[in-house]
PDB file of C-alpha atoms in Angstrom:
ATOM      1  CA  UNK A 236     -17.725 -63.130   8.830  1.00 52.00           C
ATOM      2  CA  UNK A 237     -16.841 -59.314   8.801  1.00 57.00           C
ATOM      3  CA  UNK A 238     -17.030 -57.537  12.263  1.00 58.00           C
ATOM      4  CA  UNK A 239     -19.188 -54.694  12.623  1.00 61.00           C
ATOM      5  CA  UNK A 240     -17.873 -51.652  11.877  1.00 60.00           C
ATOM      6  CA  UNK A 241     -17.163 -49.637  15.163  1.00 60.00           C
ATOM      7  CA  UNK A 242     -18.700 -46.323  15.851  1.00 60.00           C
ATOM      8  CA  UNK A 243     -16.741 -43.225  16.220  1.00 60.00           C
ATOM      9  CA  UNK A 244     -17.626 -40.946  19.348  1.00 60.00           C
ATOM     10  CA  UNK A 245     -18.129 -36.833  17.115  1.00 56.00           C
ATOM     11  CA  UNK A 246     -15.685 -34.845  18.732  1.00 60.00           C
ATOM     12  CA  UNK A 247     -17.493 -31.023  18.984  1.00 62.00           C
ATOM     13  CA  UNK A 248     -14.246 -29.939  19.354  1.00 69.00           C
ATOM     14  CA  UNK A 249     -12.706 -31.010  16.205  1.00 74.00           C
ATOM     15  CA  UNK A 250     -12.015 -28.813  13.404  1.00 68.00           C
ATOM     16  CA  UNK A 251     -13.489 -28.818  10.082  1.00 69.00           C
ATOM     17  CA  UNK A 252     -11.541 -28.326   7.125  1.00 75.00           C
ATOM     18  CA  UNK A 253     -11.881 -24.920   6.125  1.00 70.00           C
ATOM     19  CA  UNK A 254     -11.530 -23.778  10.147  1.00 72.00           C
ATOM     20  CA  UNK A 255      -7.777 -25.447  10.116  1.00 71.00           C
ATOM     21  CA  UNK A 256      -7.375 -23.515   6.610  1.00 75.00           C
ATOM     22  CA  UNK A 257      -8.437 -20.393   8.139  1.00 74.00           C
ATOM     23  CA  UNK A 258      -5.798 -20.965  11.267  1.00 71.00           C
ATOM     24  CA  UNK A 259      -3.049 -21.893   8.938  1.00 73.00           C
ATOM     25  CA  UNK A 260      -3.586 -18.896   6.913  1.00 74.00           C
ATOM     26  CA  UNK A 261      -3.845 -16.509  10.044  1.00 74.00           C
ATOM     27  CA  UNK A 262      -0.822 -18.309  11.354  1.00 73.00           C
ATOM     28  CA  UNK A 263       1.321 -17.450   7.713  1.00 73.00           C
ATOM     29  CA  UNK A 264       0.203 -13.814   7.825  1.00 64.00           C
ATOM     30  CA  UNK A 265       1.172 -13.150  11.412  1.00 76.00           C
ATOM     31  CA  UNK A 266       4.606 -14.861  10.403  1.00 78.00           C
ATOM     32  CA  UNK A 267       5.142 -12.663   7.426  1.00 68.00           C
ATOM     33  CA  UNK A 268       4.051  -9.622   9.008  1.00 78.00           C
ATOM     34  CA  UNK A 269       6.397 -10.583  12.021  1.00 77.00           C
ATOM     35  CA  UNK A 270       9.380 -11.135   9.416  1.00 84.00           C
ATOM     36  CA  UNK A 271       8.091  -7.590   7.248  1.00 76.00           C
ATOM     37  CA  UNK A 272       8.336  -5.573  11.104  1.00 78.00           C
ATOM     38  CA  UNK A 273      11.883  -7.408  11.767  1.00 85.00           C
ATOM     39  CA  UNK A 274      12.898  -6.038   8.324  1.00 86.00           C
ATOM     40  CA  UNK A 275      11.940  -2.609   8.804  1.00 84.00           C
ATOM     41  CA  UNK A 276      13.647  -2.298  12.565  1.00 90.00           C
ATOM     42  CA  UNK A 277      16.642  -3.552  11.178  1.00 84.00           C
ATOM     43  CA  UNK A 278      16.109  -1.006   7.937  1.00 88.00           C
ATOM     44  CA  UNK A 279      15.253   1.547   9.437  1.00 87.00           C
ATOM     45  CA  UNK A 280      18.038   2.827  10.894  1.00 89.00           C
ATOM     46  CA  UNK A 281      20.003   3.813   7.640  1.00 93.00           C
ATOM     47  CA  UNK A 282      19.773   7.064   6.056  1.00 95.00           C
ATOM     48  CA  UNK A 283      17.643   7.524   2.592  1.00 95.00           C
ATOM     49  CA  UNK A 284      17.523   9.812  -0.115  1.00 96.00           C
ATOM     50  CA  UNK A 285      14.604  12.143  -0.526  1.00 97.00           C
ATOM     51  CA  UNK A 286      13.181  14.028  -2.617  1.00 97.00           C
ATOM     52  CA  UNK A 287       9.943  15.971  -4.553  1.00 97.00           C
ATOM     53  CA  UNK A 288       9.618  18.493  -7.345  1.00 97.00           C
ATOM     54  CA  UNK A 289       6.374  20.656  -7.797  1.00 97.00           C
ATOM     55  CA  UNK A 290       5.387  23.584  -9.539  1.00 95.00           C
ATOM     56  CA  UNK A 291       3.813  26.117  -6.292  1.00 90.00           C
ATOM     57  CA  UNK A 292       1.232  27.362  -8.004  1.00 90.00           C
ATOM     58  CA  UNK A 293      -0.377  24.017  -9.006  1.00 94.00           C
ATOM     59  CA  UNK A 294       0.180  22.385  -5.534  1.00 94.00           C
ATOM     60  CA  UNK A 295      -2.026  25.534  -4.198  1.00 92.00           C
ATOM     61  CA  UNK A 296      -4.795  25.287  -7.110  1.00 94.00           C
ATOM     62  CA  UNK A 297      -5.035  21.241  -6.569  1.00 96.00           C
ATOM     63  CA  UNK A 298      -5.287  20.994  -2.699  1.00 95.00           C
ATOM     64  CA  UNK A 299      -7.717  24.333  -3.152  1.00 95.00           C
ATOM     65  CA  UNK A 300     -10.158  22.526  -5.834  1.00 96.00           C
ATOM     66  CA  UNK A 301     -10.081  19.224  -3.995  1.00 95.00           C
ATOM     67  CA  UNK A 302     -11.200  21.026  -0.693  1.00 93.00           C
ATOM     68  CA  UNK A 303     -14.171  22.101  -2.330  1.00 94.00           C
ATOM     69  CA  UNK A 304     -14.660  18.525  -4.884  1.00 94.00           C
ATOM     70  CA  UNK A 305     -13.975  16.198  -1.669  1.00 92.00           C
ATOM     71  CA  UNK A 306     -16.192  18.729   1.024  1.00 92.00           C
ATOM     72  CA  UNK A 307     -18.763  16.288   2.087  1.00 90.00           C
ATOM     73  CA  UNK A 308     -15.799  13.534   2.313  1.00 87.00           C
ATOM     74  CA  UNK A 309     -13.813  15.991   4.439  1.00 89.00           C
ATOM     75  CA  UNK A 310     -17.014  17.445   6.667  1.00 89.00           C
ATOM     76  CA  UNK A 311     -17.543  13.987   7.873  1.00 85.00           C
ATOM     77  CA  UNK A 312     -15.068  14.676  10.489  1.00 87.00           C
ATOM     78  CA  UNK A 313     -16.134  17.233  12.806  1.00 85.00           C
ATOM     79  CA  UNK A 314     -13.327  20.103  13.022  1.00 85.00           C
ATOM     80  CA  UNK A 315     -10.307  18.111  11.510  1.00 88.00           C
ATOM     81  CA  UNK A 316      -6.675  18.725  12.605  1.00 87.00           C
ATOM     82  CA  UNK A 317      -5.544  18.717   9.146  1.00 90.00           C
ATOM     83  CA  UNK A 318      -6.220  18.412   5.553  1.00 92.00           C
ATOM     84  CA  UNK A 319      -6.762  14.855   4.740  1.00 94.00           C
ATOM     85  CA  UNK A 320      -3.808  12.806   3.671  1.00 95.00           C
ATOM     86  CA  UNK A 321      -4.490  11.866   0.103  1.00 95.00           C
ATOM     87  CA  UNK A 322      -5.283  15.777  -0.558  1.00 96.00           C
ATOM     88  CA  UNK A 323      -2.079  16.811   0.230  1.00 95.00           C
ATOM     89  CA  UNK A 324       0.227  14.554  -0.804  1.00 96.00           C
ATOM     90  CA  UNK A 325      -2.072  13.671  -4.215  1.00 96.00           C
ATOM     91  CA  UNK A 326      -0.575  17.596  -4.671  1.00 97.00           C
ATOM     92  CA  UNK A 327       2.724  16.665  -4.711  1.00 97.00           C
ATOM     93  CA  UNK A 328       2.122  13.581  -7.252  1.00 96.00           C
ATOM     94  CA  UNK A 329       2.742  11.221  -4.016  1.00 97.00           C
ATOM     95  CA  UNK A 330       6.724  11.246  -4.079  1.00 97.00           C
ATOM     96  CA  UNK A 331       8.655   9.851  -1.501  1.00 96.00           C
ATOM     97  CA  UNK A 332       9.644  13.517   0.696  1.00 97.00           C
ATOM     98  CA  UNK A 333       5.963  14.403   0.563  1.00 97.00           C
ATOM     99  CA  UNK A 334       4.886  11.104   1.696  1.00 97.00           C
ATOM    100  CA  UNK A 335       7.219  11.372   4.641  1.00 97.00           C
ATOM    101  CA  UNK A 336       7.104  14.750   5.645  1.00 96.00           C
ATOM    102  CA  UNK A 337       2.818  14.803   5.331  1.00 95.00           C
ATOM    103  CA  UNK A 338       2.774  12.014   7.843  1.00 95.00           C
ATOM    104  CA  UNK A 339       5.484  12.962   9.727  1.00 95.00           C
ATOM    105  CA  UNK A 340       7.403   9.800   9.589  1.00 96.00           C
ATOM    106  CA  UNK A 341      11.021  11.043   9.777  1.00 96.00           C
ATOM    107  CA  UNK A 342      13.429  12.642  11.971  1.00 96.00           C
ATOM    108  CA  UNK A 343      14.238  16.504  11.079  1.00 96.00           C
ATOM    109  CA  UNK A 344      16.810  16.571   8.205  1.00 95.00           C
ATOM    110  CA  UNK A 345      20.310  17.446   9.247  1.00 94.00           C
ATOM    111  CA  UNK A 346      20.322  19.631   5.978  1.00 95.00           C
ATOM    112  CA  UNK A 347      17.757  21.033   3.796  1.00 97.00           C
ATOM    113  CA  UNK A 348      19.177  21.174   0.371  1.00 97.00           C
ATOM    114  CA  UNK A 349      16.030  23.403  -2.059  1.00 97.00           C
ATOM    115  CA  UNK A 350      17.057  24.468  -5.315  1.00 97.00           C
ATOM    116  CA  UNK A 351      14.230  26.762  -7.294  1.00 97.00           C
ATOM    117  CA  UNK A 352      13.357  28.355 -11.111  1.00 96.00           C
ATOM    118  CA  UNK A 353      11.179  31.354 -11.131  1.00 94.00           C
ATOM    119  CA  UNK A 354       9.416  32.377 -14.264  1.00 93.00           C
ATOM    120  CA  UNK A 355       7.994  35.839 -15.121  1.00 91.00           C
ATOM    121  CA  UNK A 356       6.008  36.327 -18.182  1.00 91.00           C
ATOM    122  CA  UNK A 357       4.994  40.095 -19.428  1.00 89.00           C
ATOM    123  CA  UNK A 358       1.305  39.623 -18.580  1.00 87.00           C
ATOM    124  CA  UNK A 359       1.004  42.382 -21.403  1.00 87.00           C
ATOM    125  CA  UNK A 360       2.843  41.315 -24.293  1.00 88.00           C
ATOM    126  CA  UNK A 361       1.754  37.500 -24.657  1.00 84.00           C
ATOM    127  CA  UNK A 362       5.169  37.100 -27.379  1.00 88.00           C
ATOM    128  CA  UNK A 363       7.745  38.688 -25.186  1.00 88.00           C
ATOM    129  CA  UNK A 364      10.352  35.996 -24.170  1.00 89.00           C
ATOM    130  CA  UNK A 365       9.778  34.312 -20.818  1.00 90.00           C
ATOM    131  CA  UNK A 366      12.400  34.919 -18.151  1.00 90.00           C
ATOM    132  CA  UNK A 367      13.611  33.095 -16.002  1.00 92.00           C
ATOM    133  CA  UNK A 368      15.983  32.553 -12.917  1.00 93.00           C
ATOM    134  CA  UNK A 369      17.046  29.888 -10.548  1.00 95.00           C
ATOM    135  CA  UNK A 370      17.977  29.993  -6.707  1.00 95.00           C
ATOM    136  CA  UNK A 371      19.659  27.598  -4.911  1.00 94.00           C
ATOM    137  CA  UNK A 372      20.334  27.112  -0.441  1.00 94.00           C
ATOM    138  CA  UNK A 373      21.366  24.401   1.714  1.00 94.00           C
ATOM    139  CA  UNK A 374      19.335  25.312   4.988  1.00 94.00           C
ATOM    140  CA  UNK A 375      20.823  24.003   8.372  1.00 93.00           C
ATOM    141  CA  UNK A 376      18.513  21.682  10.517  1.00 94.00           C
ATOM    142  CA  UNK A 377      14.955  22.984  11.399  1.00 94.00           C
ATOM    143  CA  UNK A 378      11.463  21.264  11.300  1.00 95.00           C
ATOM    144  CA  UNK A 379       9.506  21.609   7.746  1.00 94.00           C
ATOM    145  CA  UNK A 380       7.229  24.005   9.522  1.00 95.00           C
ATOM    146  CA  UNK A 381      10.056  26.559  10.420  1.00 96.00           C
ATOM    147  CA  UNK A 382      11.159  25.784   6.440  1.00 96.00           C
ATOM    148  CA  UNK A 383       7.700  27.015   5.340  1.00 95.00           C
ATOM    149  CA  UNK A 384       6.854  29.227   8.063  1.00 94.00           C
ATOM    150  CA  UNK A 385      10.328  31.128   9.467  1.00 94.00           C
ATOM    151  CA  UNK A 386      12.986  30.457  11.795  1.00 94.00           C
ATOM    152  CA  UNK A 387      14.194  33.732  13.677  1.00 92.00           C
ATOM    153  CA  UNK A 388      17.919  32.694  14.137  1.00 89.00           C
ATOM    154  CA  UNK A 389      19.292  31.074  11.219  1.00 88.00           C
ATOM    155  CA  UNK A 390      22.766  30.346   9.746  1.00 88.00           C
ATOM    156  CA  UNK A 391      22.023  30.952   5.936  1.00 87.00           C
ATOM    157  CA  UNK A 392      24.502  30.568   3.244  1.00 83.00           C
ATOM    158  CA  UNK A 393      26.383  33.283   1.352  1.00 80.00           C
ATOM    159  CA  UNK A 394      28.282  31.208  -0.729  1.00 76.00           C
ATOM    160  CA  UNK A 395      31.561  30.334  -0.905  1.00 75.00           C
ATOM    161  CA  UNK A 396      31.676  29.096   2.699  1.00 77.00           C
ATOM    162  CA  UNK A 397      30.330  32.254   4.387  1.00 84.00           C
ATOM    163  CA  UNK A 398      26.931  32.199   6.326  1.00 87.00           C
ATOM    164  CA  UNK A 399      25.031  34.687   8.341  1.00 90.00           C
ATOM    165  CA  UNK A 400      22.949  34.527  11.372  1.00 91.00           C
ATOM    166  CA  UNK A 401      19.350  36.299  10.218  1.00 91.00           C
ATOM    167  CA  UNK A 402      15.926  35.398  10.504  1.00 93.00           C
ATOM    168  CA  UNK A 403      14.732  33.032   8.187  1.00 94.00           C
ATOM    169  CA  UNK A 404      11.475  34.825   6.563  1.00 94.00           C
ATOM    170  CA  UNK A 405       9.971  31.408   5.139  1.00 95.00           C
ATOM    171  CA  UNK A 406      10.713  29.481   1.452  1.00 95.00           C
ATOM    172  CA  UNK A 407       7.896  31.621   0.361  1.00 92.00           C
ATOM    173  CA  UNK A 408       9.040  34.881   1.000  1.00 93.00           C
ATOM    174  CA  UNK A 409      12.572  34.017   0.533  1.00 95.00           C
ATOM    175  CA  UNK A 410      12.037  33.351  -3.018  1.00 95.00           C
ATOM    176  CA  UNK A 411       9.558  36.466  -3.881  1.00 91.00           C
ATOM    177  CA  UNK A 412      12.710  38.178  -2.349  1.00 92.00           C
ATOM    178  CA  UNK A 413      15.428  36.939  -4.457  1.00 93.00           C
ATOM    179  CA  UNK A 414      13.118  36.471  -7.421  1.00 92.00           C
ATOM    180  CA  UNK A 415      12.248  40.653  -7.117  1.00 88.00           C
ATOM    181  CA  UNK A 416      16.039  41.387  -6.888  1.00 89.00           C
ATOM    182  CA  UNK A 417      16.618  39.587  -9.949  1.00 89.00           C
ATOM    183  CA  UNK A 418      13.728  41.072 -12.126  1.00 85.00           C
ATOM    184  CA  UNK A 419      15.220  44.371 -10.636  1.00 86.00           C
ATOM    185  CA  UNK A 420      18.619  43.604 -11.793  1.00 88.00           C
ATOM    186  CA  UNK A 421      16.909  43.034 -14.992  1.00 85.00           C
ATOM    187  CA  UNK A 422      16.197  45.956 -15.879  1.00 81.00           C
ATOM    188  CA  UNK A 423      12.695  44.386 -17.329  1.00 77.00           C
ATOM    189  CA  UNK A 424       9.387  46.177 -17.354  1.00 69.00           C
ATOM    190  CA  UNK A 425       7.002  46.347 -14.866  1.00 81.00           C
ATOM    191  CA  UNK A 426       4.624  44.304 -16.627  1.00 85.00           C
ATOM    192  CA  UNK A 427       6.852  41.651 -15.891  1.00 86.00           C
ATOM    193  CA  UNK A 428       5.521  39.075 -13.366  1.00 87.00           C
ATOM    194  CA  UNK A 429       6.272  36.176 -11.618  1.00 88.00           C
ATOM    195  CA  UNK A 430       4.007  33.461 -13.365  1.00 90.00           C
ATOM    196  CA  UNK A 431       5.168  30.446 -10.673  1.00 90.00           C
ATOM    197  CA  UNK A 432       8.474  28.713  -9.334  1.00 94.00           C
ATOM    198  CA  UNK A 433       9.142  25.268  -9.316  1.00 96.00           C
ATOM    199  CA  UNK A 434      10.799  24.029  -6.540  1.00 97.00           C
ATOM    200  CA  UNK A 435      12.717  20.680  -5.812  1.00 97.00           C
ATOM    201  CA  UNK A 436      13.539  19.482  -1.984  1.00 97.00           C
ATOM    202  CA  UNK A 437      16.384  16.708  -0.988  1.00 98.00           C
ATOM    203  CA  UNK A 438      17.034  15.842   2.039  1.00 97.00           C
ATOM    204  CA  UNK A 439      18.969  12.426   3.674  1.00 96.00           C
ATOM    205  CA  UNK A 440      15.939  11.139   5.883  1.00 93.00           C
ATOM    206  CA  UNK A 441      16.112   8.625   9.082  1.00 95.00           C
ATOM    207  CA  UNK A 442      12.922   7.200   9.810  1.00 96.00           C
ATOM    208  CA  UNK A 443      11.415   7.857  13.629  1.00 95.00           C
ATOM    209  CA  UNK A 444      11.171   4.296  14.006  1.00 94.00           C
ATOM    210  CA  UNK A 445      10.118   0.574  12.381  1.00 94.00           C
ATOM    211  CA  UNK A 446       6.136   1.601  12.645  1.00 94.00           C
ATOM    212  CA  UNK A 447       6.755   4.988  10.569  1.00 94.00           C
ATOM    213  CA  UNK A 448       9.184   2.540   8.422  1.00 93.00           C
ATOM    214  CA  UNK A 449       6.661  -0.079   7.532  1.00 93.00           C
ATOM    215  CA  UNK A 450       3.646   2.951   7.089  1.00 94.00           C
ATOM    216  CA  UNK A 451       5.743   4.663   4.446  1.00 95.00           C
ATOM    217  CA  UNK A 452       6.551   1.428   2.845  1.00 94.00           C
ATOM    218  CA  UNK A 453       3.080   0.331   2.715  1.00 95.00           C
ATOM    219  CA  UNK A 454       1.719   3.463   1.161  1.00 95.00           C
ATOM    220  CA  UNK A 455       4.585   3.337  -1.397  1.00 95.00           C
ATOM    221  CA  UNK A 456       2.952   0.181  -2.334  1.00 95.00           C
ATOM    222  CA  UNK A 457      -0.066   1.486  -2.461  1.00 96.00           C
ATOM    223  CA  UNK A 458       0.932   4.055  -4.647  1.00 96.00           C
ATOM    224  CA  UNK A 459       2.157   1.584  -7.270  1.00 95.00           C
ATOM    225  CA  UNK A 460      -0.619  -0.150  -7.173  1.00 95.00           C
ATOM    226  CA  UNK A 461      -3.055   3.083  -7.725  1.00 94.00           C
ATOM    227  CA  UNK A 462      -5.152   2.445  -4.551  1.00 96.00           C
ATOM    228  CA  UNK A 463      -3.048   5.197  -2.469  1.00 95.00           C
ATOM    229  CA  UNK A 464      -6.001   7.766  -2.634  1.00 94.00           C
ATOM    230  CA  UNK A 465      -8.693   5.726  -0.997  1.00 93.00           C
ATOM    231  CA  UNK A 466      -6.357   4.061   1.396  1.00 94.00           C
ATOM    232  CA  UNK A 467      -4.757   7.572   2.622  1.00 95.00           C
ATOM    233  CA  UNK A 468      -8.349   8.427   3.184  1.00 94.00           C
ATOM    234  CA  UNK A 469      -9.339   5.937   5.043  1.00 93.00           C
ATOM    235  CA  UNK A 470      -6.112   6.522   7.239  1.00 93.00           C
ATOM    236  CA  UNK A 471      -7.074   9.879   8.159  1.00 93.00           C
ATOM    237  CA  UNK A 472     -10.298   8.921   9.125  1.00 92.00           C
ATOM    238  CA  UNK A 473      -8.999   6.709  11.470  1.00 92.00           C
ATOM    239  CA  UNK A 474      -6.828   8.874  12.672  1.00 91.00           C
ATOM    240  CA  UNK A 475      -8.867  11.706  13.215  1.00 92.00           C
ATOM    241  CA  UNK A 476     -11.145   9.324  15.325  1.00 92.00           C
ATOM    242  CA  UNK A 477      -8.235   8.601  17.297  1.00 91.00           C
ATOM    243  CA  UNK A 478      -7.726  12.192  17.798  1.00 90.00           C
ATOM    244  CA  UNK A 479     -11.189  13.056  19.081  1.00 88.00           C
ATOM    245  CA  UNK A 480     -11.074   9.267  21.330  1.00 89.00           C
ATOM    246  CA  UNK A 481      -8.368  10.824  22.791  1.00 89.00           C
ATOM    247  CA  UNK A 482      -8.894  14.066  23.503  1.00 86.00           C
ATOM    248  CA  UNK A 483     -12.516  13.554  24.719  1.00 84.00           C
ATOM    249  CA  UNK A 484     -11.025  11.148  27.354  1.00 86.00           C
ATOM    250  CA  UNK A 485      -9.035  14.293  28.492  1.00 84.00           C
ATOM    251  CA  UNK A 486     -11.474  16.284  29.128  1.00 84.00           C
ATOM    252  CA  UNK A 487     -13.636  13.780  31.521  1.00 82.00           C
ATOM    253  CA  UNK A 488     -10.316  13.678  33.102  1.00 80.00           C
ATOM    254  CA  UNK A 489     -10.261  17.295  33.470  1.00 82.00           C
ATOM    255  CA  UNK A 490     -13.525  17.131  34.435  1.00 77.00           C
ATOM    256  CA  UNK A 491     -13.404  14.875  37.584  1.00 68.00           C
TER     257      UNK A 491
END
C-alpha cells in the first residue's frame, strides 16, 4: 500500500526562478563593475598619450550649425553652463584629447606640444598656387583655458633652447601673428588670405582619478560602438540637473 503523499507547507518567502536569475545577474554585474573600477585605480595612475587634429574653421562652422539644428534639445535646460557634450567633442571627430579635455578628466599637461599649417589662398585669382606655412611650440604647463584664452607670464620658446618670459596672447592670436609675419615675409599680394589652419595637440595626460578613468573609457566605447552622441547627451543632461540641484540648495542656504 503506498503512503500518502505528504503536503508541503508554500514558503512566501521562497524565490521563484526568474527572481534568483535576476539576483545572480545583479550579483555578476556588481562583480564586474567592482573588478572594471579596481582596473582603472590601478590604471590610472600611468601617463597616456594624447592627441587631436582639426581643421579651426570647421570645428567653429560644426559646433555653430549644431547650436542652431540641436536648439530645442539644448533649450531644454534652462541657462546651461556649457555647450552640450556631444556638440563639442562631435567637432573634434571624438578623439581621445578632446574627449578628455571637454570633460575635464585629466590633470593639466606638464607640456603642451601644438604644431600648426596655415593656408592662404588669393581670394581673387581662384588658379594662383595655395600657400602655405607651418608653426610649431612646446608651451610650458597651464590649464587649456589659459592655452585658448592667454596666460600673462609665460616662458615661450625661441628655439634652440632659448625662451622668453611674455604674455601669452592665446593659440588664436598667436597663430594670426606668426601666420601675418610669414605672408609678410612673402612678399605675396594683399589678396592673399588666410583660408584656415589645421592644428594638431599632444600632450602626456594623467587622469584626475579612477571615476574620470572609467568615464573616458566608457565613452571611448561608446564611440566605437556609434552610440557616443546620444549617450554624451544624455550625460549633460544629467549633469546640468546636478548643477541646478546643487546650486538651488545654496541659495535656501543663503537664504536662512
Amino acid at each position: 500500500m503506498k503512503k500518502p503523499r505528504t503536503k508541503k507547507k508554500h514558503n512566501p518567502n521562497k524565490l521563484l526562478p526568474h527572481q534568483v536569475q535576476e539576483l545572480q545577474q545583479a550579483a555578476a554585474a556588481r562583480r564586474s563593475e567592482a573588478e572594471f573600477m579596481a582596473r582603472c585605480e590601478l590604471e590610472c595612475q600611468d601617463t597616456y598619450e594624447m592627441e587631436m587634429t582639426f581643421f579651426s574653421r570647421n570645428v567653429y562652422k560644426y559646433i555653430e550649425e549644431q547650436k542652431v539644428k540641436q536648439a530645442e534639445l539644448i533649450n531644454m535646460i534652462e541657462d546651461p553652463t556649457v555647450i552640450p557634450y556631444h556638440i563639442i567633442i562631435g567637432a573634434y571627430d571624438y578623439q581621445d584629447l578632446a574627449i578628455a579635455l571637454t570633460l575635464e578628466s585629466i590633470h593639466t599637461p606638464e607640456v603642451w606640444n601644438i604644431a600648426a599649417e596655415g593656408y592662404f589662398i588669393d581670394v581673387e585669382n581662384p588658379d594662383a598656387e595655395m600657400v602655405s606655412h607651418d608653426y610649431h611650440i612646446t608651451l610650458p604647463s597651464m590649464t587649456q583655458m589659459e592655452v585658448w584664452k592667454g596666460k600673462d607670464k609665460c616662458a615661450v620658446p625661441l628655439g634652440d633652447g632659448l625662451k622668453v618670459v611674455r604674455k601669452w596672447e592665446g593659440l588664436q592670436q598667436e597663430l594670426i601673428k606668426h601666420f601675418a609675419e610669414k605672408i609678410e615675409q612673402d612678399g605675396l599680394l594683399d589678396t592673399y588670405s588666410l583660408e584656415t589652419i589645421q592644428v594638431h595637440f599632444a600632450v602626456d595626460a594623467k587622469f584626475k582619478n579612477a571615476n574620470h578613468y572609467a568615464e573616458f573609457l566608457t565613452i571611448s566605447e561608446w564611440v566605437e560602438n556609434g552610440i557616443a552622441e546620444k549617450r554624451l547627451y544624455k550625460l549633460w543632461v544629467a549633469e546640468q540637473l546636478k548643477i541646478k540641484e546643487l546650486q538651488a540648495n545654496k541659495n535656501k542656504e543663503c537664504a536662512a
